[in-house]
Structure formats: C-alpha cells, structure tokens
CSV table of C-alpha atoms in Angstrom, one decimal:
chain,number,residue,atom,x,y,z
R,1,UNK,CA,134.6,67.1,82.4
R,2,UNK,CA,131.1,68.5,82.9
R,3,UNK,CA,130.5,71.7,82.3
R,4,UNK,CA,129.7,74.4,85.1
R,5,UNK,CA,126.8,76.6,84.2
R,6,UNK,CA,126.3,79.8,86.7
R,7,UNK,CA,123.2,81.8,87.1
R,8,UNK,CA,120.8,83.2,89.6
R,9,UNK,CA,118.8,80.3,91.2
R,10,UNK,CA,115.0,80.4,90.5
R,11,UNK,CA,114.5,82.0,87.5
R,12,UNK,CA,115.2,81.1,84.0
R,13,UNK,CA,116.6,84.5,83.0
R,14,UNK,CA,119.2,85.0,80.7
R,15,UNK,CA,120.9,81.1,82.4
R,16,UNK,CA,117.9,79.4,80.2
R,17,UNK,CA,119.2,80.2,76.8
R,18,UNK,CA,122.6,78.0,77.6
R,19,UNK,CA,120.9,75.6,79.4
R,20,UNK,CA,118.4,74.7,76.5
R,21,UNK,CA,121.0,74.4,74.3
R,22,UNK,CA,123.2,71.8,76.8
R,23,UNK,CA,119.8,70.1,77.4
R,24,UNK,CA,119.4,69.8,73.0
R,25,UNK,CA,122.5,68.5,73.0
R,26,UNK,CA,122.3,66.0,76.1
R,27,UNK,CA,125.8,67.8,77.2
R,28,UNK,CA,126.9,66.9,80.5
R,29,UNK,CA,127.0,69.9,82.9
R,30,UNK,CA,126.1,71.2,86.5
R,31,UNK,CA,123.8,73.7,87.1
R,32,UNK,CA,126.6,74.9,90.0
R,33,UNK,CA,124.6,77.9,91.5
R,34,UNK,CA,121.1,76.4,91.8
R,35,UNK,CA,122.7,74.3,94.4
R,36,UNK,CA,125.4,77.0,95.5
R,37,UNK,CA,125.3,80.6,95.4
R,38,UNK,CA,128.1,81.2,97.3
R,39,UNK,CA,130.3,79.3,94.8
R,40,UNK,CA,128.7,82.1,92.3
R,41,UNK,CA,129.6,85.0,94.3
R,42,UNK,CA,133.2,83.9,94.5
R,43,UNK,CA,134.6,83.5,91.2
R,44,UNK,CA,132.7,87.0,90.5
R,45,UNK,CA,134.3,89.0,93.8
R,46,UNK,CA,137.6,87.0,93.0
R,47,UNK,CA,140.6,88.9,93.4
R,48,UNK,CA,142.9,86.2,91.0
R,49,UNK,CA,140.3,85.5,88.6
R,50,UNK,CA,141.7,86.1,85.1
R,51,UNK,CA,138.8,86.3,83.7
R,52,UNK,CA,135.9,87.9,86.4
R,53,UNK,CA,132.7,88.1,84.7
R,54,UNK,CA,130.4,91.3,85.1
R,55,UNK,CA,127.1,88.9,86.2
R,56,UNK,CA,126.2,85.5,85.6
R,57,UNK,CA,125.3,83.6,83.8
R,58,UNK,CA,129.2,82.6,82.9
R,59,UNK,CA,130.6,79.1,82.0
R,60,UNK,CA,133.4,77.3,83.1
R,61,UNK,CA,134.8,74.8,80.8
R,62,UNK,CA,138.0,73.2,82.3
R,63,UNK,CA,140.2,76.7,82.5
R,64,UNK,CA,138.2,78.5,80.3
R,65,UNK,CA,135.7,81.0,82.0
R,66,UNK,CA,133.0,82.4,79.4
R,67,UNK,CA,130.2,85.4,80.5
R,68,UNK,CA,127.8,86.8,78.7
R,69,UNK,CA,124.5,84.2,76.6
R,70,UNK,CA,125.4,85.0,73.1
R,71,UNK,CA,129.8,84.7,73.8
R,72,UNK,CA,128.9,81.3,75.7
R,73,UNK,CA,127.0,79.8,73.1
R,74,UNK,CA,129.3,81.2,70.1
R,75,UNK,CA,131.5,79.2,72.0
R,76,UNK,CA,129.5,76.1,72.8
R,77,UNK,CA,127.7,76.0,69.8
R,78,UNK,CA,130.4,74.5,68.0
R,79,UNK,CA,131.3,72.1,70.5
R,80,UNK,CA,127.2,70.8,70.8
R,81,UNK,CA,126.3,71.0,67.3
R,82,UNK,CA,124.3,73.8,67.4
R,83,UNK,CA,126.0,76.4,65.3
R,84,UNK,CA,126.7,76.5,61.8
R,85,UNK,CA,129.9,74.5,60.0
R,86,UNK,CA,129.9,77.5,57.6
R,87,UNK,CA,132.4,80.5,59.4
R,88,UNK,CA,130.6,83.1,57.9
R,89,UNK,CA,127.1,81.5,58.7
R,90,UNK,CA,128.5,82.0,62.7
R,91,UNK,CA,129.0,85.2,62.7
R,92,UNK,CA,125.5,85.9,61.3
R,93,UNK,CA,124.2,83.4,64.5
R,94,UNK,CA,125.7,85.8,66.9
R,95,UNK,CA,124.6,88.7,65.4
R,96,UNK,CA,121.2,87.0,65.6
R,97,UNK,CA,121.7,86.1,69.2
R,98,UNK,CA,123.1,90.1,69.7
R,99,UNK,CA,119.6,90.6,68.4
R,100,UNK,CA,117.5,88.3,71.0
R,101,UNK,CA,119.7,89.8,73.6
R,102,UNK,CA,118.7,93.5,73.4
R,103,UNK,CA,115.5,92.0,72.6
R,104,UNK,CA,115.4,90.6,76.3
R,105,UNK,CA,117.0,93.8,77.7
R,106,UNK,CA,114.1,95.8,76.1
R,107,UNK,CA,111.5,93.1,77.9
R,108,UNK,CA,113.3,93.4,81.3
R,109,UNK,CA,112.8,97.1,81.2
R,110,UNK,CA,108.9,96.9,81.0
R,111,UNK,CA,108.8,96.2,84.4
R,112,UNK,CA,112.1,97.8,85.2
R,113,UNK,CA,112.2,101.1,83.4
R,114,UNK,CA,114.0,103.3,86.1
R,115,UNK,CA,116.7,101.1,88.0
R,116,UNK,CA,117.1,97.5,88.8
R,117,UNK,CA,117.7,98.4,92.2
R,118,UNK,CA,114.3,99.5,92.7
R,119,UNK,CA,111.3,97.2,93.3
R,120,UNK,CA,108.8,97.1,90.0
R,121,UNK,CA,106.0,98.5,92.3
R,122,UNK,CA,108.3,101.6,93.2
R,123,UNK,CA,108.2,102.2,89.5
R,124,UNK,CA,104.8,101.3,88.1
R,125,UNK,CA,103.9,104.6,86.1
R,126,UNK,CA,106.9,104.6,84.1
R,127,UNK,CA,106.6,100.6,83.6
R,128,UNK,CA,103.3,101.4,82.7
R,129,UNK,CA,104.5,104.0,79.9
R,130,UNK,CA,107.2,101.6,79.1
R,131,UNK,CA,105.4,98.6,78.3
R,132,UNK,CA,102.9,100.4,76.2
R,133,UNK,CA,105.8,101.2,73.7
R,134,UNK,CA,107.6,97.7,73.9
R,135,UNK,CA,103.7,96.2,72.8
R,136,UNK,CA,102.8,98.7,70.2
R,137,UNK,CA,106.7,99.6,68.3
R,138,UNK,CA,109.3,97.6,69.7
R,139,UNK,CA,107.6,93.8,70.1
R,140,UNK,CA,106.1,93.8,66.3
R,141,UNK,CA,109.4,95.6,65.2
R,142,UNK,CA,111.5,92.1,66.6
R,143,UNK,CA,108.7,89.6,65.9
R,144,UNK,CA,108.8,91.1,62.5
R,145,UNK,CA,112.4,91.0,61.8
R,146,UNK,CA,112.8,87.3,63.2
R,147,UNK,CA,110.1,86.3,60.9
R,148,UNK,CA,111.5,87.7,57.9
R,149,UNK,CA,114.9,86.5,58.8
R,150,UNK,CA,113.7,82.8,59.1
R,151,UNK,CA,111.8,83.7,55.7
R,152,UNK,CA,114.4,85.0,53.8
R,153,UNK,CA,117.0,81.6,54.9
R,154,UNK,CA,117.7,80.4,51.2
R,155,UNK,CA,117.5,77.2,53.3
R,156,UNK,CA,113.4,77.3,54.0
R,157,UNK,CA,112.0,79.0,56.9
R,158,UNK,CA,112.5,76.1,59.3
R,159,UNK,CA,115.9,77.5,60.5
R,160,UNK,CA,116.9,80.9,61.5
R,161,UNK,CA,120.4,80.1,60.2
R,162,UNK,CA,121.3,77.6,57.7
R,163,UNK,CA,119.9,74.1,57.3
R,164,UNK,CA,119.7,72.5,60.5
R,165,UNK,CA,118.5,73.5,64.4
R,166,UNK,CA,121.1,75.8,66.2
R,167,UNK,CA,121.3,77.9,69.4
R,168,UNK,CA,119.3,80.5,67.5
R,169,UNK,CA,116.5,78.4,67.3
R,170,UNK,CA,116.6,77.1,71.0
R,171,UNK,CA,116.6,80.8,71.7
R,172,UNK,CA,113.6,82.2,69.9
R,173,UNK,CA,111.6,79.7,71.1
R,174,UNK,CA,112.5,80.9,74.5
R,175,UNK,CA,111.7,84.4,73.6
R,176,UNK,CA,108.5,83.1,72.8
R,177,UNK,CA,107.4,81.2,75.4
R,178,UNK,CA,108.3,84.1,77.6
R,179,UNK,CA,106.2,86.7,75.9
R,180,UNK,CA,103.4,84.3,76.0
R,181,UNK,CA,103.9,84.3,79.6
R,182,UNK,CA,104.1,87.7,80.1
R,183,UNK,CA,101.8,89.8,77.5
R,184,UNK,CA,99.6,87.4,76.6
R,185,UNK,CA,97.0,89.7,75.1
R,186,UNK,CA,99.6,91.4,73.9
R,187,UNK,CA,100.9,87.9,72.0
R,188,UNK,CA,97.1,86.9,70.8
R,189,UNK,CA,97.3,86.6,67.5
R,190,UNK,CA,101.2,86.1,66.8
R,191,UNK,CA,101.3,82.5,65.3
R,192,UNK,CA,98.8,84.8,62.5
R,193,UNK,CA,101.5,87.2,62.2
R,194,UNK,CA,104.3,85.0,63.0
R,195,UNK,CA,104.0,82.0,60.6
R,196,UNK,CA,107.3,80.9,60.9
R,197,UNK,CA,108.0,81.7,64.2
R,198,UNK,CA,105.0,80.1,65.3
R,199,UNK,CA,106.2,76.8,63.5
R,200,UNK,CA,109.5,77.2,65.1
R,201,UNK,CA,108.4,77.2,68.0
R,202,UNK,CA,105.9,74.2,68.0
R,203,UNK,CA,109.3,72.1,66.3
R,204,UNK,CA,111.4,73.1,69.2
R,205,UNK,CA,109.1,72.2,71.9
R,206,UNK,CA,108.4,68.5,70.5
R,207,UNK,CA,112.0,67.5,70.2
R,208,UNK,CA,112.3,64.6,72.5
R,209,UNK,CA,115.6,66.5,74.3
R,210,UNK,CA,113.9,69.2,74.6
R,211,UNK,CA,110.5,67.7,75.5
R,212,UNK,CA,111.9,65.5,78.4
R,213,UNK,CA,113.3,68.5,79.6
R,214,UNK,CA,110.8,71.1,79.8
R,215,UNK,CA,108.9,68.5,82.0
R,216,UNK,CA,111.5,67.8,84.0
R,217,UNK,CA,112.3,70.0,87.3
R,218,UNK,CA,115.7,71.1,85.9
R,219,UNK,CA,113.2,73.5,83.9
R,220,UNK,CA,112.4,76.8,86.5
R,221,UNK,CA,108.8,77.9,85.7
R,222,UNK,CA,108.6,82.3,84.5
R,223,UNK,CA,107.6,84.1,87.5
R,224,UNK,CA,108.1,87.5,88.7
R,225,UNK,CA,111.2,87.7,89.4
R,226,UNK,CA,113.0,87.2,85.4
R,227,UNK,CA,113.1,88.9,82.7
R,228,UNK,CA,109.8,88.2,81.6
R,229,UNK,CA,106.9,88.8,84.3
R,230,UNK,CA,103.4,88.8,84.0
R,231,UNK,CA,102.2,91.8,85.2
R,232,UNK,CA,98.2,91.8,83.5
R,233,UNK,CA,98.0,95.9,83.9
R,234,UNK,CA,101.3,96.3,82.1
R,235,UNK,CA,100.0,93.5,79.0
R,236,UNK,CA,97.5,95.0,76.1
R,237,UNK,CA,96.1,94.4,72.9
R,238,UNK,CA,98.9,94.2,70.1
R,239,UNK,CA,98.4,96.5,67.0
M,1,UNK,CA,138.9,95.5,49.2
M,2,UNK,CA,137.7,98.4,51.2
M,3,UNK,CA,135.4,97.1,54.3
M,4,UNK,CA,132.1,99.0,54.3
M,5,UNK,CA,131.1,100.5,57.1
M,6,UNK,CA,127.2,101.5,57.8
M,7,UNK,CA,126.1,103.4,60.5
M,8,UNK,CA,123.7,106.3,60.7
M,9,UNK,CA,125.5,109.7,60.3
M,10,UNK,CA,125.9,112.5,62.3
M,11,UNK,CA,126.4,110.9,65.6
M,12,UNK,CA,129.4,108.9,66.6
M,13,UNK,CA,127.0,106.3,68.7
M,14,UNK,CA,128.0,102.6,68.0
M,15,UNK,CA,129.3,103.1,65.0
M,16,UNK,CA,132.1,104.9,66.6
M,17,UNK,CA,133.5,101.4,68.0
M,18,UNK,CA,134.4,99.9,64.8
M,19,UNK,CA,135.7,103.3,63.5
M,20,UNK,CA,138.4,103.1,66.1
M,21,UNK,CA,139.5,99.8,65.7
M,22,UNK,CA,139.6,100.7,61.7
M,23,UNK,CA,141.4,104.1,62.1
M,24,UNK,CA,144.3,102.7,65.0
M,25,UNK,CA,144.6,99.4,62.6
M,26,UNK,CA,145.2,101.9,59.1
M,27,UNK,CA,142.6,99.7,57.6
M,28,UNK,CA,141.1,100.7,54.2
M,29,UNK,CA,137.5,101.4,54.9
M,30,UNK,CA,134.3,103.1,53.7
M,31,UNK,CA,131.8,104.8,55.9
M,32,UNK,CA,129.2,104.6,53.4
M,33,UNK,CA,125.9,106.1,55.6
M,34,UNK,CA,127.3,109.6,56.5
M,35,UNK,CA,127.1,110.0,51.8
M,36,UNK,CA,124.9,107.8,51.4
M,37,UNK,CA,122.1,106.8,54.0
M,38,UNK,CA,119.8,105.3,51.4
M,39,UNK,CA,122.1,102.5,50.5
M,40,UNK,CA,121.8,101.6,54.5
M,41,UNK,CA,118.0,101.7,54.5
M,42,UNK,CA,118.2,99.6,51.3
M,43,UNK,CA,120.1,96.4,52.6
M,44,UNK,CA,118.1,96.6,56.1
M,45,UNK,CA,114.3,96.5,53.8
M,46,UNK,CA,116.1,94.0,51.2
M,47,UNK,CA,113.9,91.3,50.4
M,48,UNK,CA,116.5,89.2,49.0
M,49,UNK,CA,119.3,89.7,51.5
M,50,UNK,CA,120.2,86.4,53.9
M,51,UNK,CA,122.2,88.0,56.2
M,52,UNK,CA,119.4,91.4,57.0
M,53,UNK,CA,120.4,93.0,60.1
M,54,UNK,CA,118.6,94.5,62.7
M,55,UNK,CA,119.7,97.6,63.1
M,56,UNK,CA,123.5,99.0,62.4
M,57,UNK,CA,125.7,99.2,62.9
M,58,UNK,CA,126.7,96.7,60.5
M,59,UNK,CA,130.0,96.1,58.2
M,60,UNK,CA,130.2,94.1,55.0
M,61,UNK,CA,133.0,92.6,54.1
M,62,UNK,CA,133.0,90.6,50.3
M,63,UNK,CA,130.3,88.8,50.7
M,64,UNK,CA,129.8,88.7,54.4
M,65,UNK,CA,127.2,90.6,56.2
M,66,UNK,CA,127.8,91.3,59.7
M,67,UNK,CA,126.1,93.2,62.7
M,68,UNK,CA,126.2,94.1,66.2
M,69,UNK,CA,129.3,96.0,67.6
M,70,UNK,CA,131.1,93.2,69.4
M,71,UNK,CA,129.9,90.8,66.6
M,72,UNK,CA,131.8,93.2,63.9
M,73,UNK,CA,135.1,93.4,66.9
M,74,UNK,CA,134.7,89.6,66.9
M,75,UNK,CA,135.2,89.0,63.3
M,76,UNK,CA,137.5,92.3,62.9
M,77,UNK,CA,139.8,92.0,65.4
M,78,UNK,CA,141.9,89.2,64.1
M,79,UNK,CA,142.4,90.8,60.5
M,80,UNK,CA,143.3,93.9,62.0
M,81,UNK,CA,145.9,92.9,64.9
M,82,UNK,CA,143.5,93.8,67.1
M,83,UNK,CA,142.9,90.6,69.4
M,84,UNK,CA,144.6,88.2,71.3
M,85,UNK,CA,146.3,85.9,69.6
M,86,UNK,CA,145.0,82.8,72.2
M,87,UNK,CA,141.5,81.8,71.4
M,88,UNK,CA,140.6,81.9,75.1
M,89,UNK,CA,141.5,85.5,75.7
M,90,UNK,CA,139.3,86.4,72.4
M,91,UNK,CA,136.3,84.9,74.1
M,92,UNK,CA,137.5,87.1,77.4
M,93,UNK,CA,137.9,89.9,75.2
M,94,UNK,CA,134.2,89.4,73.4
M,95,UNK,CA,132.4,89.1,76.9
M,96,UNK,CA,134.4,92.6,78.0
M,97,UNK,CA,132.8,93.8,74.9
M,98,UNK,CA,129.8,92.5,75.5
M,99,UNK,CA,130.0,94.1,79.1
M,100,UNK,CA,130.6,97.5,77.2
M,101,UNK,CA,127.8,97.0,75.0
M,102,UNK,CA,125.5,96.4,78.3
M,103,UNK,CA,126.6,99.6,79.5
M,104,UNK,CA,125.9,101.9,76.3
M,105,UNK,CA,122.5,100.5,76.4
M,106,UNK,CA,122.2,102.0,80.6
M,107,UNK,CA,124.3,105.1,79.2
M,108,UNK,CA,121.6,105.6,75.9
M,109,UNK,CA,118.6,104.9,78.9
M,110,UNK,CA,119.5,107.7,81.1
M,111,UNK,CA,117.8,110.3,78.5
M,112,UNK,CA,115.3,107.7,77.2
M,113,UNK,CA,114.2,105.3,79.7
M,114,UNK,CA,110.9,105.4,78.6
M,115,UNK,CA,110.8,105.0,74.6
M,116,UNK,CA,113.1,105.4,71.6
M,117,UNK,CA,110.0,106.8,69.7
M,118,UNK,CA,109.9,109.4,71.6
M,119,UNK,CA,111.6,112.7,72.4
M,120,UNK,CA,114.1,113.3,75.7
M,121,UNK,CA,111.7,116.0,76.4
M,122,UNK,CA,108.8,114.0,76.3
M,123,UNK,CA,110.4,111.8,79.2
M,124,UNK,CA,112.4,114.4,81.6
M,125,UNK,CA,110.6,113.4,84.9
M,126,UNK,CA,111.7,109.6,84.2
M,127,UNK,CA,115.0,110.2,82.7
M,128,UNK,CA,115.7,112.0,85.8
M,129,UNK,CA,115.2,109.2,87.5
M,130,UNK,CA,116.8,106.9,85.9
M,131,UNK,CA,120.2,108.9,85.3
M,132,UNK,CA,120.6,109.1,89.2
M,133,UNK,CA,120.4,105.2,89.1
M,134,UNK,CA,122.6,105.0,86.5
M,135,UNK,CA,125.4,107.5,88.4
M,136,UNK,CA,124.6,106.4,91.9
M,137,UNK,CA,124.8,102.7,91.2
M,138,UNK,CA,125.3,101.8,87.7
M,139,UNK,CA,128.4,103.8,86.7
M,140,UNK,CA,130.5,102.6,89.6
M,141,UNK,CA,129.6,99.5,89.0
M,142,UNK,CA,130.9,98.9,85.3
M,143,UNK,CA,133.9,101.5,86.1
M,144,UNK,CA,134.7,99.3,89.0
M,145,UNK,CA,134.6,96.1,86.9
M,146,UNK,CA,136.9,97.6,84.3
M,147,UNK,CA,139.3,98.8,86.5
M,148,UNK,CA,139.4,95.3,88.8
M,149,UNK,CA,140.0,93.6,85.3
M,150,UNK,CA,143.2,96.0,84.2
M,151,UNK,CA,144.3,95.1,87.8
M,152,UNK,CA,143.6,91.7,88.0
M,153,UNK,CA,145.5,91.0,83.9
M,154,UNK,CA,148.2,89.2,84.6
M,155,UNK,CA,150.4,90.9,81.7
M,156,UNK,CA,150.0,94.3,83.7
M,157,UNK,CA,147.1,96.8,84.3
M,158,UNK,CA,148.0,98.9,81.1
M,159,UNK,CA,145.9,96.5,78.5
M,160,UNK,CA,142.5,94.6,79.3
M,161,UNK,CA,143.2,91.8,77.7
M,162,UNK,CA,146.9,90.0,76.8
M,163,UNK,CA,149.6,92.0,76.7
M,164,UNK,CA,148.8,94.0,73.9
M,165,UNK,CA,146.2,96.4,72.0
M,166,UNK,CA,142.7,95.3,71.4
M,167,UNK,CA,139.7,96.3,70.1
M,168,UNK,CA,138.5,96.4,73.8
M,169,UNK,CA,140.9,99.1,74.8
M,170,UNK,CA,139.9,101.2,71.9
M,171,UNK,CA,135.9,100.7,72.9
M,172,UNK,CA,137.1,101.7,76.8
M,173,UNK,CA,138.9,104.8,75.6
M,174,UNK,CA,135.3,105.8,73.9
M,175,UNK,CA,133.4,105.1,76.6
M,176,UNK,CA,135.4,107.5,79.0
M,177,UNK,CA,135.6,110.3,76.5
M,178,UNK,CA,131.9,109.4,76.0
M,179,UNK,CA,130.7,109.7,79.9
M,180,UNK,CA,133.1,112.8,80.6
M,181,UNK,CA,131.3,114.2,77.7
M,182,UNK,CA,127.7,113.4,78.9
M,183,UNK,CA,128.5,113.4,82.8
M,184,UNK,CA,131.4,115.9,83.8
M,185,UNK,CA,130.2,116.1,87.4
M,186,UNK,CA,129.8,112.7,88.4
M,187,UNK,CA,133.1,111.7,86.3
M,188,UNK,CA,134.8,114.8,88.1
M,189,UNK,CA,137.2,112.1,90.3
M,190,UNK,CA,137.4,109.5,87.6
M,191,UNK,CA,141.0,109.6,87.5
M,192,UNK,CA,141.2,108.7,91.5
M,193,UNK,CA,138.7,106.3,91.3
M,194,UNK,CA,139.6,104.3,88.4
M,195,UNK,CA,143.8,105.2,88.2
M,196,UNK,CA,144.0,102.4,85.2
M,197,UNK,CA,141.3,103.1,83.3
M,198,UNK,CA,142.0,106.6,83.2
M,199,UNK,CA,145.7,106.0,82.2
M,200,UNK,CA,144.3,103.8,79.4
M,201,UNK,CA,142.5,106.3,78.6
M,202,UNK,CA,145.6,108.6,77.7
M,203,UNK,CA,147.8,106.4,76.5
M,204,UNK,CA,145.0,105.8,73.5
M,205,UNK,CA,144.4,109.5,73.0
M,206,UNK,CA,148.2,109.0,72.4
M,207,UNK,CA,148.5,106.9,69.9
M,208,UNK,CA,149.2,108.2,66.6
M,209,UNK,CA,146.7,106.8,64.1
M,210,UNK,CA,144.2,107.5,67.1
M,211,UNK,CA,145.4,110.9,67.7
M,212,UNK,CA,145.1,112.0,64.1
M,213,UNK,CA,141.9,110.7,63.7
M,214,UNK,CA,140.3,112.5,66.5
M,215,UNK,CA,141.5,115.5,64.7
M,216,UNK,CA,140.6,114.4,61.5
M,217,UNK,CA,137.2,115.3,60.3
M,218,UNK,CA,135.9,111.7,60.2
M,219,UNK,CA,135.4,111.9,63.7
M,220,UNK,CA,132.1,112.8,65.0
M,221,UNK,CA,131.8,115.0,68.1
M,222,UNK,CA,129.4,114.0,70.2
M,223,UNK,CA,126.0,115.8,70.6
M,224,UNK,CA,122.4,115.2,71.8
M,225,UNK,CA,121.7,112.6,69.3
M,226,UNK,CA,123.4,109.6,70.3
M,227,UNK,CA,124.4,107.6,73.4
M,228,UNK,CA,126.1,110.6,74.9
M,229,UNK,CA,124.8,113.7,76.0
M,230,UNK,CA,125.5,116.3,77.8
M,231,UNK,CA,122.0,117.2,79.9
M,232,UNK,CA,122.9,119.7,82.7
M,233,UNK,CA,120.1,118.3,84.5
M,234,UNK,CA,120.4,114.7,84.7
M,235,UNK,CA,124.7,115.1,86.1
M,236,UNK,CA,125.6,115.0,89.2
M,237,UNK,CA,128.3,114.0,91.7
M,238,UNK,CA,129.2,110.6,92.1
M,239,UNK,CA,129.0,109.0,95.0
C-alpha cells in the first residue's frame, strides 16, 4: 500500500524533508493534501483518531499514523534504506535530524519573530533584528557544526552518518538549497567555508532519483510563504 | 554502568526531561555538568569524537553518544520501563514528545524572541509581544492538543500513551509545573480548562520516586535562566 504523506499544499516546508527521501528511494506514496486539504483537516480535528497529530506533515502507513520530520523518517528510514543498519548509528541520525529541525525553526523565525499568526509585514522591525542574529551567530554556528560532523565521520566526509546516503543527507541538502534561496548574500561564500557541505550537496542533487525529481512538478518551488523566504532587506553579508 | 547525564547547571531547562524519567525509573545516573561543566564543553569541542552533539542536553551511555531530549526519551524509555511496549505507540509517544519539544522552544521565545546572544532586557518591547501570542494563541493550542489526546487514548484519559507510565507523562508533568511557574495568570483556570492534564499533573507529583525527588536537592527550581520564568510583565489572563 502507498504511503500517505500530509502537508500544507504549495510550499515545501517541513513536507519536503520526507518527500525527498520517498522520492531517493522511488517509494510509492500520495502526496494526499496537495490534492485534498480537507482530507488533512480531518484526521487532525478527529475526535476517534488514536493518534491526532499537532500539524502536518504526518504519515499514514496502513494503521500507523506518524507526525513530526525527524519521527517519520526515524521510522521510514529503515524501511527506504536511508538510515543506518548500525542501532546506535540511528540514534545519532535523529539527533542529527533534531539538529536540522531547530535549525529550520530558527529560519522560520527570521521572518516570523513575534507570532505566526501575524503577517511578516506586521512584524518587520523585529524580523529585521532577528535575521541579523540568525546571519551573524546562529547560521555559521549550524553550518559549522554540520561541517565538522561530516568531517569527523570515521567513514570520510561524504556522509553525515556512516558510510552510505541517508535521510540526513537528503536533509542538509535541503537546508541548503533553502538558505541559498533565502540569504543569498548571506550564503556567498559557504562552499569556501563549507567544504563538505558544499560537496554534499552537489552529490545529492546529481543523483538520478533525486535529479528526475527536482525537475519534475512534484517539486514546489521556495516562495514566501515556507520556512525559508527571500526577503532581500532581511539577507546580509555573512561574517 | 551509571548513565551520564550532561546538561548545563543551575537551571532545570531540558535537561530536566531526562532527569525525570531517571529519578521515577530509580536508574543509576550521573549528572556530570552541575561538578563538572568542563568535561561538557570538552566532548562538544572534541576533535576526535564521532557522535559531537550540538548542544545538550546529551546522555552517554558505554559507548553511545546521544542528544536531543526526545532522542535521549527515545533510546531511554525502553531500558527504563518507560514506553509502550508496541512499537507503534513508541512512535506516537516520540511525536508527543516532539510536540513538547516544539512548545519549549515558543515557551523559551516568549523572553527571547529576538536572540539567544542577547539579554531579556535587551528585547522587552518584542518579548512583550510575543508572550501575548504565545498566551493568546499558542498556549491553548498545545494545552488543547494534550488534553484532546488524554481524551481521545483509548486505555483512559489518565496516561497519554498505552495504558501505562511514559516518559511523555513525566515531560507533561514538567511542562505544567513549568508554565504555572512562568505564567500564574494566564494558567489561573488551567484545571477547568484542561481537567486531564491537570489531574496528570497530580497524580505524578504523587508518585514516590517523583515526589522525593522534587524534594531532594537534585532538583533545580526554576529561575530566570532557563525556559521558564516568571516575568510579571509578559503574564496575563488567558483567554
């Protein structure tokens, strides 16, 4: 049976992370909400659910009902061949994946410092304040660590865990491609700073799955409406 | 062999999570940061460490290396009787946890929506701000979800997942005492509002390894250095 994927339609958001690894993997799954909201909206206002998720995206896989990036693809992973065989090795995925998602949190809040409720233009000072600490201390502090995670892998810096591509890997390449959408002034010189993750994310990108994908119209373009946004007065120059 | 436990001392913060799970499970632990804070710094700037995490908290265990909160619930709550026994629920109880960890990131943002770097007092006007959000729209929210998921278990509202103690009960418990700590006027009607969480709530404060713990003197109170505090100005009533 196909997997059902849900997230908000028409914006990559957090949905992208599991859909680039189903897409890796060639997994068989419907993108449920892109075609129907309202099927979304009911499993979350359910009043039977088991297992009601907070906010998409969430994954049903026959009974099983998964929220939350980093829990669905600790438990896909496995299943796709995109986690570790090593036990031990998957725990230090999802603390990785943890990582990636405060990471995005911290993004999101660039344009969204005050509440999600409010329009970014009802909340451009703060934003502005915001984004000047995520560029200077926050983005170098996550770039940084990635780097030297995929440095010190005993297994060459090709990987973020282990010896072969995981979810991880799908992941920061992501990341990436989102901060180059967003700051890229901010992002200049990264493949400079960012070796490794530079290389990573060059490999991910020509893998044919992935390839085939990205110009395919499954893949939903950044805009301003995700977590990453390009907003010129909020990017800068990158210490 | 004693599981180590690093988290920065003085504040209970996230670090307070695992320490609950440890204290209600007996487990021999060591909480090596509030002696010995160098030996954290140490394995976070190790050059030579695979598994470097980001931030703590983090738990080592032998030779495994783990980090984030839920990651560390994840791996701990099996060994410590502490999960559901069904693989399925443990994914349910990880995204619940991962829900929780969501909301101590909004909780921590109230008094520092604009950087980490810098001082609450250096982002009042903001913080304002954004702590009416967070009680107006936020805090309902996430206490609403909680409670609809003790409702909706189909063992019975007193546990959120299975028909037992988890990890996530433990991490609910902390979350309350934590927001009537930091927000006594907007959690004035909590017990109305949310009947099951707050009788979850008491029935942990109740249990004995919990309940000498919390008088024990390995329990941090909180203060205005963590996730939690108490700011006159940014409470108010709930809606």
């Amino acid at each position: 049976m196909a997997y059902e994927l849900y997230y908000w339609d028409g914006i990559p958001g957090r949905g992208e992370f599991v859909r680039l690894a189903l897409e890796e993997a060639g997994a068989d799954y419907v993108d449920v909400a892109r075609k129907d909201t309202a099927a979304m909206m009911k499993i979350m206002a359910s009043r039977t659910e088991q297992h009601i998720p907070f906010a998409p995206p969430f994954l049903r896989d026959g009974n099983v009902l998964i929220s939350h990036v980093a829990n669905i693809l600790f438990y896909l992973g496995p299943k796709l061949g995109l986690a570790p065989q090593d036990e031990t090795l998957r725990f230090f995925a999802n603390g990785l994946q943890l990582t990636i998602t405060d990471f995005l949190v911290e993004a999101h809040d660039t344009h969204h410092p005050i509440a999600v409720s409010q329009y970014y233009e009802e909340q451009k000072d703060p934003a502005k304040a915001r984004a000047a600490s995520f560029i200077d201390e926050r983005l170098p502090k996550y770039l940084g660590y990635f780097e030297r995670v995929l440095r010190q892998n005993p297994h060459g810096d090709r990987h973020s865990v282990g010896d072969s591509l995981s979810y991880v890997d799908l992941s920061l390449f992501q990341v990436i491609e989102g901060l180059l959408y967003a700051f890229p002034r901010a992002m200049k010189r990264y493949e400079e700073k960012y070796p490794a993750l530079a290389a990573l994310r060059d490999a991910v990108r020509e893998r044919p799955n992935i390839k085939r994908y990205l110009t395919s119209e499954r893949r939903l373009a950044f805009n301003e409406f995700g977590i990453f946004r390009h907003y010129p007065e909020l990017d800068r120059d990158g210490s």
